[in-house]
Short mmCIF file of C-alpha atoms in Angstrom, two decimals:
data_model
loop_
_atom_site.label_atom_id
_atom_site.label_comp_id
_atom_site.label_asym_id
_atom_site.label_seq_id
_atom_site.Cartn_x
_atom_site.Cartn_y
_atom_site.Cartn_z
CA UNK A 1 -163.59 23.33 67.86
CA UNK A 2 -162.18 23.66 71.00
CA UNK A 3 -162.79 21.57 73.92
CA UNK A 4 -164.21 23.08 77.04
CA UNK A 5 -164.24 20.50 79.62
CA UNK A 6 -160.55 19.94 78.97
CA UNK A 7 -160.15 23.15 78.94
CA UNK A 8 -161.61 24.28 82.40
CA UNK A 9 -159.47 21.52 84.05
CA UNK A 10 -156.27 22.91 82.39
CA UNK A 11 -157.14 26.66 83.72
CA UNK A 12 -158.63 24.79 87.16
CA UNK A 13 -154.94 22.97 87.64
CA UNK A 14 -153.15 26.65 86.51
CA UNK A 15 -155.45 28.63 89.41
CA UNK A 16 -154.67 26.19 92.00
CA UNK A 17 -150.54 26.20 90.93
CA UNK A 18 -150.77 29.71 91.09
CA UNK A 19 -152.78 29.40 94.15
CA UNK A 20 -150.40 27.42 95.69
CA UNK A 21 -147.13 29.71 94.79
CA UNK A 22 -148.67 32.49 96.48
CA UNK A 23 -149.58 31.11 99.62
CA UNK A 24 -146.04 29.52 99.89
CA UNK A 25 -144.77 32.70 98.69
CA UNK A 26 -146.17 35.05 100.76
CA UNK A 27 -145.51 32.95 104.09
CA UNK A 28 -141.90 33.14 103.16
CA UNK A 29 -142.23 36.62 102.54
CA UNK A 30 -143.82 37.00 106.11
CA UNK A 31 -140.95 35.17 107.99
CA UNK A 32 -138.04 37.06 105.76
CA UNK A 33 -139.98 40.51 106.30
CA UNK A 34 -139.86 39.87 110.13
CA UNK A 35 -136.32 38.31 110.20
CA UNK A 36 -134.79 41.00 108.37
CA UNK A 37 -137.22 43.97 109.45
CA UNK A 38 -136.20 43.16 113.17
CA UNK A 39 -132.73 42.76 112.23
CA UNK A 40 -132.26 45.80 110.65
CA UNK A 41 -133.82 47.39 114.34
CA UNK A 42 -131.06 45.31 115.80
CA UNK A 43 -128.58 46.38 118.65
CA UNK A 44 -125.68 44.40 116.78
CA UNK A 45 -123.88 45.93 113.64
CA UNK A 46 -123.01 42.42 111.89
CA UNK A 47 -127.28 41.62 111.98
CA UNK A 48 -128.12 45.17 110.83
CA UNK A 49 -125.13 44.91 107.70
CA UNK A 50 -126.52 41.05 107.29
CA UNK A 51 -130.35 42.43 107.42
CA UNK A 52 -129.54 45.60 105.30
CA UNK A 53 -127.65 43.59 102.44
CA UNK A 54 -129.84 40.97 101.74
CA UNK A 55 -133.14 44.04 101.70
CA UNK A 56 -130.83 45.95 98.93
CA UNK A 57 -129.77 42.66 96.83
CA UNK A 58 -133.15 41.47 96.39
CA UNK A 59 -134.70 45.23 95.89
CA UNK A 60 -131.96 45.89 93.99
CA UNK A 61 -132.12 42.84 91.28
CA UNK A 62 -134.75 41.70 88.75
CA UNK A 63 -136.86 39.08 90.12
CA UNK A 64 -136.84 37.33 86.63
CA UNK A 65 -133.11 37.01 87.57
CA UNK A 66 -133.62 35.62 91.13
CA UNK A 67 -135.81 33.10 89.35
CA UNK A 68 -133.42 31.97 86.97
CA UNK A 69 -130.72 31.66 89.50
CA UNK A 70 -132.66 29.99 91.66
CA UNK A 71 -133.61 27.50 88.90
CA UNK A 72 -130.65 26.90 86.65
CA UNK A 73 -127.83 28.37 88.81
CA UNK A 74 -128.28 26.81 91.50
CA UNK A 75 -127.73 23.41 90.22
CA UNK A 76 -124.52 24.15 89.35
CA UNK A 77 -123.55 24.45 93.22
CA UNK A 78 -125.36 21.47 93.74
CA UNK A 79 -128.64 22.63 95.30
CA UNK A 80 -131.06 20.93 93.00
CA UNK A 81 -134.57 22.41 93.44
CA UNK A 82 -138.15 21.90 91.70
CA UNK A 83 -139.58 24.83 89.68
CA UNK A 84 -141.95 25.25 93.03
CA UNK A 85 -139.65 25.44 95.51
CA UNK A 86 -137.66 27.65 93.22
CA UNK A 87 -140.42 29.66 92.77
CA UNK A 88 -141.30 30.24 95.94
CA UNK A 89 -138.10 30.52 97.39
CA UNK A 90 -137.33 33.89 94.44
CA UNK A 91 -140.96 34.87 95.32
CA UNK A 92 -140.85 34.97 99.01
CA UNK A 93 -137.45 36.26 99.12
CA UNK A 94 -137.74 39.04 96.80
CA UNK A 95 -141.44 40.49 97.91
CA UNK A 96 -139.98 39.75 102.20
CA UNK A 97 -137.31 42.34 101.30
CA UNK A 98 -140.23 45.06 100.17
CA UNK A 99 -142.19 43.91 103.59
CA UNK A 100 -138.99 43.62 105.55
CA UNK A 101 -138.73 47.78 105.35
CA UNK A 102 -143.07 47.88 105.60
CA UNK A 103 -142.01 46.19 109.38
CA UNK A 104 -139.23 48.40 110.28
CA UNK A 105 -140.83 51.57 108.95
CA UNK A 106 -143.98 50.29 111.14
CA UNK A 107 -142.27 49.38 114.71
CA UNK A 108 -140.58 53.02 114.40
CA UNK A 109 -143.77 54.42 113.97
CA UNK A 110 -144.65 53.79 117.24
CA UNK A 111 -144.67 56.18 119.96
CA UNK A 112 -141.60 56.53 122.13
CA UNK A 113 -144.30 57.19 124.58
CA UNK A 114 -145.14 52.90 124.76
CA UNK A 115 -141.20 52.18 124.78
CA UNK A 116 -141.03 54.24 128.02
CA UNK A 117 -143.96 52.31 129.47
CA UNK A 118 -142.36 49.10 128.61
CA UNK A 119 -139.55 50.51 130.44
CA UNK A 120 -141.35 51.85 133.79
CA UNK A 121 -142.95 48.23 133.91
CA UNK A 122 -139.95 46.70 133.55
CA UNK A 123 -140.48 44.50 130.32
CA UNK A 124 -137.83 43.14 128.63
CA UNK A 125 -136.39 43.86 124.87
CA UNK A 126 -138.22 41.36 123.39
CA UNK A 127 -141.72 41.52 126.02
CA UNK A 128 -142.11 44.78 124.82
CA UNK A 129 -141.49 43.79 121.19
CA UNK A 130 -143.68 40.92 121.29
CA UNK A 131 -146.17 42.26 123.58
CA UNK A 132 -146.11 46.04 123.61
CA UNK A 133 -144.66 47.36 120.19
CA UNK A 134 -145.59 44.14 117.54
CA UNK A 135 -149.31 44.49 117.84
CA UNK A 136 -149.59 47.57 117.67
CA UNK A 137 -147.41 47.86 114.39
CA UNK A 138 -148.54 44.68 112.80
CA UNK A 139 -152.16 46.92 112.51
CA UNK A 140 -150.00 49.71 110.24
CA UNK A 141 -148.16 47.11 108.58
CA UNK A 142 -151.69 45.13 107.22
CA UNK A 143 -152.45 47.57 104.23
CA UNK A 144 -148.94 47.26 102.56
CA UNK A 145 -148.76 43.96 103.40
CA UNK A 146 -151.78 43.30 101.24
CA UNK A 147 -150.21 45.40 98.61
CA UNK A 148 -147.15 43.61 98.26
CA UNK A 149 -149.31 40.17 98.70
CA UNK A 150 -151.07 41.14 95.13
CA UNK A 151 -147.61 41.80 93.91
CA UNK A 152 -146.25 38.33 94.63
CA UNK A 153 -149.59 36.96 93.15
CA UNK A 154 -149.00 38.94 89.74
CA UNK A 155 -145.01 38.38 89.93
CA UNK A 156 -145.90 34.11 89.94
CA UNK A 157 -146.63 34.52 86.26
CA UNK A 158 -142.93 34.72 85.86
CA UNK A 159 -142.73 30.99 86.74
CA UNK A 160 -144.21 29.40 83.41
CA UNK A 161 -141.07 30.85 82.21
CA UNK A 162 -139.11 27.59 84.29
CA UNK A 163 -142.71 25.39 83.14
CA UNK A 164 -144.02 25.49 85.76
CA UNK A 165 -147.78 24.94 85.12
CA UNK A 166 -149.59 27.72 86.34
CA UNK A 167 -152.45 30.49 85.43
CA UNK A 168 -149.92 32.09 82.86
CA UNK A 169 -148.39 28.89 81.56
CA UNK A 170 -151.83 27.27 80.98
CA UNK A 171 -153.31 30.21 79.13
CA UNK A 172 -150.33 29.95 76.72
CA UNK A 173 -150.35 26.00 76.12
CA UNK A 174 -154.22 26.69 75.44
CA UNK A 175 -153.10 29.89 72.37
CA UNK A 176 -150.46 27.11 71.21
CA UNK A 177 -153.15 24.01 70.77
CA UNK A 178 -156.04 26.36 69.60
CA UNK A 179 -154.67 29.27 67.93
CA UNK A 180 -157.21 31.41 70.15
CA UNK A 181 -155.70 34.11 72.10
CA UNK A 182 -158.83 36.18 73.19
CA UNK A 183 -160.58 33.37 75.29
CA UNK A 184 -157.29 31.88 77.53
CA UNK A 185 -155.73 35.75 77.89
CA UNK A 186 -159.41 37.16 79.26
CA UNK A 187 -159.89 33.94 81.62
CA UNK A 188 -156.41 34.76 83.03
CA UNK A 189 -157.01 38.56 83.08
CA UNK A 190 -159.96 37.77 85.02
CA UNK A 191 -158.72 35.20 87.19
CA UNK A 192 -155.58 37.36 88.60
CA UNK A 193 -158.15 40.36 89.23
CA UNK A 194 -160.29 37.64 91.10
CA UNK A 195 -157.42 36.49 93.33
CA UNK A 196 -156.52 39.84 94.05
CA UNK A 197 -159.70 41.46 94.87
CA UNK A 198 -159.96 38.02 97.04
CA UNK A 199 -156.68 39.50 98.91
CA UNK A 200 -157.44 43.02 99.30
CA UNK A 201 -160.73 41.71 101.30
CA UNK A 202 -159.40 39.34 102.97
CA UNK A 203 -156.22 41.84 104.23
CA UNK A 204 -159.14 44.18 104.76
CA UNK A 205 -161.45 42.26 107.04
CA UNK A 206 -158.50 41.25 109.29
CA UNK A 207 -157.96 44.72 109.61
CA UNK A 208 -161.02 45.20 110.71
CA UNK A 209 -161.30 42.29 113.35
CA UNK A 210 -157.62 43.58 114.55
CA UNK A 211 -158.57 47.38 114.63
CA UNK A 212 -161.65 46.13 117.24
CA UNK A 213 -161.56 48.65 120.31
CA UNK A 214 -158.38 50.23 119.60
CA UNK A 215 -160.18 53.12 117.96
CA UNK A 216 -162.45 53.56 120.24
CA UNK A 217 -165.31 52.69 117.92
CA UNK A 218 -166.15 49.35 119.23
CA UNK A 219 -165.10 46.54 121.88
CA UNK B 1 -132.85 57.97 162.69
CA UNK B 2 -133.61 55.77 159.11
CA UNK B 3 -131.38 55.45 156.44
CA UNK B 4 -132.68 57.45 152.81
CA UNK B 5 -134.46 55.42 150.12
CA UNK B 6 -133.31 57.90 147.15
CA UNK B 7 -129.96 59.21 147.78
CA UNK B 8 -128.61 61.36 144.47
CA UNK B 9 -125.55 62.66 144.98
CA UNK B 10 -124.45 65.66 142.67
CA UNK B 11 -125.61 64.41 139.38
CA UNK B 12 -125.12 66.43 135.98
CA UNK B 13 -127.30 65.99 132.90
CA UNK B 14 -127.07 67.84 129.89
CA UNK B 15 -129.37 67.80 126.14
CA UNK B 16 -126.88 69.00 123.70
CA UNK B 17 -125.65 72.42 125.06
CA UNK B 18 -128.65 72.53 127.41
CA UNK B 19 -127.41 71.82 131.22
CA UNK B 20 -130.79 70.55 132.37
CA UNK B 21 -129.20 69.09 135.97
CA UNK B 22 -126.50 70.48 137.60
CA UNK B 23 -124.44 68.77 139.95
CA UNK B 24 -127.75 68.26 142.08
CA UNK B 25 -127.82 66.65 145.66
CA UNK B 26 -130.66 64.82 147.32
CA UNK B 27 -132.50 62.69 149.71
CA UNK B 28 -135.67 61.10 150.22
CA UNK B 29 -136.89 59.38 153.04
CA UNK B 30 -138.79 55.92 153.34
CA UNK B 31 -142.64 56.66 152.94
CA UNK B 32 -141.37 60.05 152.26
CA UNK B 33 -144.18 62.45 149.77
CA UNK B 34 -142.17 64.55 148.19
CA UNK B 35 -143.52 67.62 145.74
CA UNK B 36 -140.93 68.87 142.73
CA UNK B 37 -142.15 72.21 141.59
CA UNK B 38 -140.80 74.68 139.28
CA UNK B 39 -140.47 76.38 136.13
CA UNK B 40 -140.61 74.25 133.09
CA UNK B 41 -137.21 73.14 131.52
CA UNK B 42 -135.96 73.29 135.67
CA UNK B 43 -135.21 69.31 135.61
CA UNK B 44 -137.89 68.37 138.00
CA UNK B 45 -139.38 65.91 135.23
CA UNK B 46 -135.78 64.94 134.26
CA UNK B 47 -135.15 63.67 138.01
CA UNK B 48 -137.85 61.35 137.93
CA UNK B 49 -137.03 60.13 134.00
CA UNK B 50 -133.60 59.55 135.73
CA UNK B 51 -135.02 57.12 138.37
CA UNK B 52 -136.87 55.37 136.16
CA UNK B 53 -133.68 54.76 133.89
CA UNK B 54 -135.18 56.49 130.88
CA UNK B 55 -132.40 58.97 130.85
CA UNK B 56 -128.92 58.25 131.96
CA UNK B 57 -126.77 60.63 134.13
CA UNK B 58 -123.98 62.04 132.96
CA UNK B 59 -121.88 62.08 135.98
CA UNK B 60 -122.67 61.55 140.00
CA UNK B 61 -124.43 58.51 142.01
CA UNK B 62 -127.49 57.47 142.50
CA UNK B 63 -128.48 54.84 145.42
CA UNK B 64 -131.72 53.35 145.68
CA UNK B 65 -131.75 51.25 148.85
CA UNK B 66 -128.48 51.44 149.94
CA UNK B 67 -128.00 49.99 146.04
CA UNK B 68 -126.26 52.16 143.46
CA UNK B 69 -128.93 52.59 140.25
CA UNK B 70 -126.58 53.40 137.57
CA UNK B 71 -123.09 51.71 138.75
CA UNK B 72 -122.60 47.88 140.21
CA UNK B 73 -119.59 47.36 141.95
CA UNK B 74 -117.15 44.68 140.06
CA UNK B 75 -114.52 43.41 142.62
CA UNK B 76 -113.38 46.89 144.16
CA UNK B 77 -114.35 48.71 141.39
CA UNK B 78 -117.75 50.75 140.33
CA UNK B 79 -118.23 50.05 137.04
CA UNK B 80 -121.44 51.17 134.47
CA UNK B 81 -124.78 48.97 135.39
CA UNK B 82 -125.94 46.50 132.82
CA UNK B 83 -129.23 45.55 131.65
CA UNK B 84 -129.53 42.55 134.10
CA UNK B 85 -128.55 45.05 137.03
CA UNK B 86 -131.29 48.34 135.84
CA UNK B 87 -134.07 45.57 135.74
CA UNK B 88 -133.00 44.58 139.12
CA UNK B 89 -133.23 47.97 140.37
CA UNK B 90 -136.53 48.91 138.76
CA UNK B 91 -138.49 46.72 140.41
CA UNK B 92 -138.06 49.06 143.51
CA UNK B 93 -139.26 51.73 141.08
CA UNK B 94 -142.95 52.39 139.42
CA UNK B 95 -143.45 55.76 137.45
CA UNK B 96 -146.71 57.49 136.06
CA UNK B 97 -147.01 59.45 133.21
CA UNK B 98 -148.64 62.96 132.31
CA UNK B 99 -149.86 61.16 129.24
CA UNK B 100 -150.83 58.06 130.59
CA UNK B 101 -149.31 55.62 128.21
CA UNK B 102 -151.55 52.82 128.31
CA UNK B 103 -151.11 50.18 126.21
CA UNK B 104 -154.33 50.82 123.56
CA UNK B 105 -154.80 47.35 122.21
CA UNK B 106 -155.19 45.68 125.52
CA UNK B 107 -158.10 46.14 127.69
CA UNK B 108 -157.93 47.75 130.82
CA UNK B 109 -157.61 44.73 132.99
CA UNK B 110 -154.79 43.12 130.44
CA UNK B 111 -153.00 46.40 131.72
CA UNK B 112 -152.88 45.75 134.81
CA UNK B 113 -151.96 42.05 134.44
CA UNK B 114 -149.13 42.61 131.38
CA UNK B 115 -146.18 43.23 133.18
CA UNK B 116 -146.76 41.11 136.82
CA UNK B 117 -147.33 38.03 134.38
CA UNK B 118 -144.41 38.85 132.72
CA UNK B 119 -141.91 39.93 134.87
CA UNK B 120 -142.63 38.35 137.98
CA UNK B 121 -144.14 35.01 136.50
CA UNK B 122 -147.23 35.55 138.63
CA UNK B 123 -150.04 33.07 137.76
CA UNK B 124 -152.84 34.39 135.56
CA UNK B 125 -155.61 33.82 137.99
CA UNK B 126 -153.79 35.63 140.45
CA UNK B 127 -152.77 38.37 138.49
CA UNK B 128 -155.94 38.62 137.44
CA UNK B 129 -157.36 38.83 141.34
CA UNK B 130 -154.60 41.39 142.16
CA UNK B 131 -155.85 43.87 139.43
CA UNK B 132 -159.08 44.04 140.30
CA UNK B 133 -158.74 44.39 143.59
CA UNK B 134 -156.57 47.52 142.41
CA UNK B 135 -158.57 48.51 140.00
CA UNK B 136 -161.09 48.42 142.52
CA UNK B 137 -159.03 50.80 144.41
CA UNK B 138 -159.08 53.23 141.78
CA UNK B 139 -162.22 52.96 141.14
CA UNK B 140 -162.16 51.56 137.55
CA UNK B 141 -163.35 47.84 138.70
CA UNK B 142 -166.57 47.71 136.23
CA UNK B 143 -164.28 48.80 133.30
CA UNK B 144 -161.81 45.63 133.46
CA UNK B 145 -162.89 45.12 130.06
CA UNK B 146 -163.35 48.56 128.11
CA UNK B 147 -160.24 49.16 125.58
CA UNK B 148 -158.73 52.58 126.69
CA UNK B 149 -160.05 54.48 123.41
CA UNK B 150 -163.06 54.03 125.51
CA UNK B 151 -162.07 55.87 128.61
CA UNK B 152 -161.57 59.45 129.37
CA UNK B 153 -158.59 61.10 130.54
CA UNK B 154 -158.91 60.81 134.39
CA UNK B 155 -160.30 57.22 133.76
CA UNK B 156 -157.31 56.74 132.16
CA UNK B 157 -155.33 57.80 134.58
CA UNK B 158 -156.68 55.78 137.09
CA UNK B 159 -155.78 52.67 135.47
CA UNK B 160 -152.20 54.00 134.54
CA UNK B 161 -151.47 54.41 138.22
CA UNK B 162 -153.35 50.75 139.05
CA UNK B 163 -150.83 49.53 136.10
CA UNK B 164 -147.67 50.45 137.77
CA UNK B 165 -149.11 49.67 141.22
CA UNK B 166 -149.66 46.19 140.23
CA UNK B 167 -145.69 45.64 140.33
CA UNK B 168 -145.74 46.52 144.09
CA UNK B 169 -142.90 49.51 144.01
CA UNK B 170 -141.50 50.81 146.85
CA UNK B 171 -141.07 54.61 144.98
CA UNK B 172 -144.14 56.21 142.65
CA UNK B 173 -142.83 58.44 140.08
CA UNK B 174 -145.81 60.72 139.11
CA UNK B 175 -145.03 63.11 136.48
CA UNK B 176 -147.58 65.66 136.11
CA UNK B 177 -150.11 62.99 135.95
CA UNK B 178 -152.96 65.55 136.03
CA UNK B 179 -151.60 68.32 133.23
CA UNK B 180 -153.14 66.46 130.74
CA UNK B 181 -156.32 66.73 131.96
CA UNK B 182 -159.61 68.53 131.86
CA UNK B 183 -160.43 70.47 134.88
CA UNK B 184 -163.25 68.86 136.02
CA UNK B 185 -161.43 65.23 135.75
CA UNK B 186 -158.38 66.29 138.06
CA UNK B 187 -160.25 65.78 141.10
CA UNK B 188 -160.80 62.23 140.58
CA UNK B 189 -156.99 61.39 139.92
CA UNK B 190 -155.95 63.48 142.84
CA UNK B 191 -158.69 61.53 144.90
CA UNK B 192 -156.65 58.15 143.99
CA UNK B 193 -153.17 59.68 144.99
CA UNK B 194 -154.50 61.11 148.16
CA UNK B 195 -156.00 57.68 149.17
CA UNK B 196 -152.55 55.87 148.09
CA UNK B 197 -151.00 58.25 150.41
CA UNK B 198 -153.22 57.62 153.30
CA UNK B 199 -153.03 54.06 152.95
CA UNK B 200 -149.83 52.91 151.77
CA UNK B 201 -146.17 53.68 153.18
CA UNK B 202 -144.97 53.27 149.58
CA UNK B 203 -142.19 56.65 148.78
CA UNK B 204 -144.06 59.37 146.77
CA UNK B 205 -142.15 61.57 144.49
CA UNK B 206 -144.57 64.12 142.64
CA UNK B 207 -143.95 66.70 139.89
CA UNK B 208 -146.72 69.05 139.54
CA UNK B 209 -147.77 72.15 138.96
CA UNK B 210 -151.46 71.79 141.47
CA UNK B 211 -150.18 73.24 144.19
CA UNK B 212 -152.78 72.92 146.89
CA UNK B 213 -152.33 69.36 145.85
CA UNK B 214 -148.95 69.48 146.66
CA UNK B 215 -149.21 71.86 149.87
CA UNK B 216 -151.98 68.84 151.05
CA UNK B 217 -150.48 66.24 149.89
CA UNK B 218 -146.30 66.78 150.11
CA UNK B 219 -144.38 66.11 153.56
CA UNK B 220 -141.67 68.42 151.89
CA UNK B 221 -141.42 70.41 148.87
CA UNK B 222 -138.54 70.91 146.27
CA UNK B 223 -138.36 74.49 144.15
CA UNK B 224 -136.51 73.94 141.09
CA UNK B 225 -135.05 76.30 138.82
CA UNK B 226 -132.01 76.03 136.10
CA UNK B 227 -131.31 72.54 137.23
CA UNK B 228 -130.83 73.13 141.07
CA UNK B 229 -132.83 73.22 144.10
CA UNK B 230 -133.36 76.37 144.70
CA UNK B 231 -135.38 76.24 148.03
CA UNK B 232 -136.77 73.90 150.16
CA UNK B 233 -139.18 72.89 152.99
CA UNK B 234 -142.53 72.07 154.66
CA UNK B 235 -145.40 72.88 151.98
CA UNK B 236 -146.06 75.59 154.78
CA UNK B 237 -143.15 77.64 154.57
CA UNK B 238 -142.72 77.00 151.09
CA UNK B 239 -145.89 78.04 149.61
CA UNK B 240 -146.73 80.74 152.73
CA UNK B 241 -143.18 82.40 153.43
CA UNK B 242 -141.12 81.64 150.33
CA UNK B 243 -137.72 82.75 151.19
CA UNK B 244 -135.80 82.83 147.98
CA UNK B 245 -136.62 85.25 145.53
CA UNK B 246 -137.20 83.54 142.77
CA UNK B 247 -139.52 80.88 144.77
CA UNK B 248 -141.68 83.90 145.28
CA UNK B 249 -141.63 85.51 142.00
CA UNK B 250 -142.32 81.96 140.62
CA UNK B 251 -145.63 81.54 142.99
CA UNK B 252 -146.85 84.33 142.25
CA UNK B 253 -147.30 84.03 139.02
CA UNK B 254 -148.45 80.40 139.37
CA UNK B 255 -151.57 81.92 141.92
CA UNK B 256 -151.42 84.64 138.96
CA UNK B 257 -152.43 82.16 136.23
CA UNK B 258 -155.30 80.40 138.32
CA UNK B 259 -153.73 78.03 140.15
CA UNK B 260 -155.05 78.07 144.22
CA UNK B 261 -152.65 77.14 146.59
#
């Protein structure tokens, strides 16, 4: 017989872990997509090579890899961290190098036509960027961001493979105590699909409030 | 007699094979209205892209106030202008735009304000009571607050020219600021200009293709064709008794396609 109060505060500890990783995650992600998004857009060669290189490593490699170097390599050089900062640190590295292209593919998408009006009123490089051009391609940036945010929320299961205790990790120490794999494995299912959907609207109502006017529709 | 705002002396500017500017000589005059007209591709447009340092040259001098645009002068020499020299320079320079280019996530009054707060450090409240009292101007006072989705073309406009007014320059660049418009909302834009003429002794310097705008409105008119000037003069003589041949063939099909002058 299995018991249920114990084990609705095992899966309650696993959402919040898993929770937590994402959040952590994805605000890495954010800085790293910016850093090297803008970087690759730079005027300097030695930022765009820096920018490019680390886009194409972390595309380029397994994140299960990233993990485990993170984890257990890392030690070796004397950079001891905990299986959350590890996480998050693979996490929000791998999924900012995805985002860093969803920014530079953005603030090219805008009009030469607003780059000439920065210039005509005199703004400076960055003015324009932070005034003119980022807002503007933040709003075309939102819908892949929220893709690649329900990535990094799928891609924390990896990190019950370095125990740490999340969704995934929970589900399987409830199969190894009970010998029922039906119940933890449809709680889980369920649970990701929850988190995401609770992504896709949030990403999608702060579209919405950002969108306001620009369209035309409303002020 | 005064010394010229704009002097250009025999600049060159080519797209790929395409010699759009060709070693071309000018002046303008303080509080000078000036009309560029000609065929398209003739490097009227290009002139005033030039000014406002959104093309470079490829050879020749510009001075704008006695200052060169392009070149600053390092110990004897003349050497290329850096960034911290062109932003000097274009504050003495404002520029309009055929297709307005408003900024469409800022209201209409945020505008206005953008670049004074910015690149003057002027206060908030103040920029604030300097944009109204332009937009006021213009005519576009009771839509400080619309977003410019909102707002048709010549509204648009309107606010566009407020915009670059709103960093006091001593030269407007308007290029072909009504060709984007419907008919019926050229009047209005024109109205603006004609008023900013009457009132102000900023430099004008207007590509168009409206000429009895430019015959009203111009205190001397350029023809352009294959990157030269071709022919020029009072709007009178101009537009009445072209003398150049191609100034004439070029009129008349202008008054051909619809166009009163």
């Amino acid at each position: 017989m299995i018991d249920w109060s114990g084990y609705v505060g095992l899966m309650l500890q696993g959402v919040l872990v898993t929770i937590e990783l994402t959040l952590m995650g994805s605000a890495l992600a954010l800085v790293m997509a910016f850093v090297a998004g803008l970087g690759r857009l730079s005027r300097f060669f030695a930022v765009r090579a820096l920018a490019t290189a680390y886009i194409e490593f972390f595309r380029g490699t397994s994140i299960f890899v990233q993990l485990f170097w993170a984890y257990f390599v890392l030690p070796l050089l004397g950079v001891e961290l905990t299986p959350l900062q590890a996480g998050v640190l693979a996490l929000g590295l791998n999924v900012g190098a995805y985002g860093a292209e969803v920014v530079r593919g953005a603030v090219q998408s805008i009009g030469k036509e607003q780059y000439e009006a920065c210039v005509a009123l005199n703004l400076g490089r960055w003015q324009s960027m932070r005034h003119v051009i980022l807002p503007q391609a933040f709003l075309l940036m939102l819908p892949t961001f929220g893709n690649n945010a329900i990535e990094l929320l799928k891609a924390t299961s990896i990190v019950s493979l370095i125990s740490l205790a999340d969704l995934t990790f929970q589900a399987q120490v409830v199969r190894a105590q009970t010998g029922n794999t039906l119940v933890p494995f449809t709680t889980i299912l369920i649970g990701y699909f929850a988190l995401a959907m609770l992504i896709s609207w949030g990403v999608r109502s702060l579209e919405r409030r950002l969108s306001r006017g620009i369209d035309g529709v409303r002020a | 007699m005064a010394e010229p705002i704009v002097r250009i002396d025999s600049i060159s500017k080519s797209f790929g094979a395409f010699k759009v500017l060709d070693g071309l000589s000018m002046q303008v005059m303080p509080g000078e209205k000036l009309a560029l007209i000609g065929p398209s591709g003739s490097g009227k447009t290009t002139i005033l892209r030039i000014l406002m340092t959104l093309e470079r040259i490829d050879s020749g001098h510009i001075e704008v106030e006695g200052e060169q645009l392009y070149h600053m002068s390092r110990g004897q020499a003349l050497v290329p202008a850096d960034e911290r020299h062109l932003t000097k320079m274009r504050q003495k320079i404002g520029m309009v735009f055929q297709l307005f280019n408003l900024f469409p996530h800022k209201c209409v009054l945020d505008n206005v304000t953008l670049a004074p707060m910015l690149t003057k450090g002027v206060p908030k409240a103040e920029a604030h009571k300097r944009a109204m009292e332009l937009l006021d101007m213009v005519g576009m006072a009771d839509k400080a607050r619309a977003m410019p989705a909102q707002l048709s073309g010549g509204q648009k406009q309107r606010v566009a020219i407020a915009r670059a007014l709103a960093l006091s320059p001593k030269i407007m660049l308007f290029d072909e600021v009504t060709s984007a418009l419907d008919p019926e909302l050229v009047e209005e834009v024109l109205n603006v200009m004609r008023r900013l003429a009457e009132e102000t002794d900023m430099t004008m310097l207007l590509v168009t293709h409206e000429m009895g705008f430019a015959h009203d409105f111009a205190d001397r008119v350029l023809f352009f064709d294959r990157g030269r000037i071709v022919e020029e003069g009072k709007p009178e003589d101009i537009f009445r008794n072209p003398k150049q041949e191609r100034t004439q063939s070029f009129l008349k099909k202008i008054i051909a396609a619809g166009h009163r002058v």
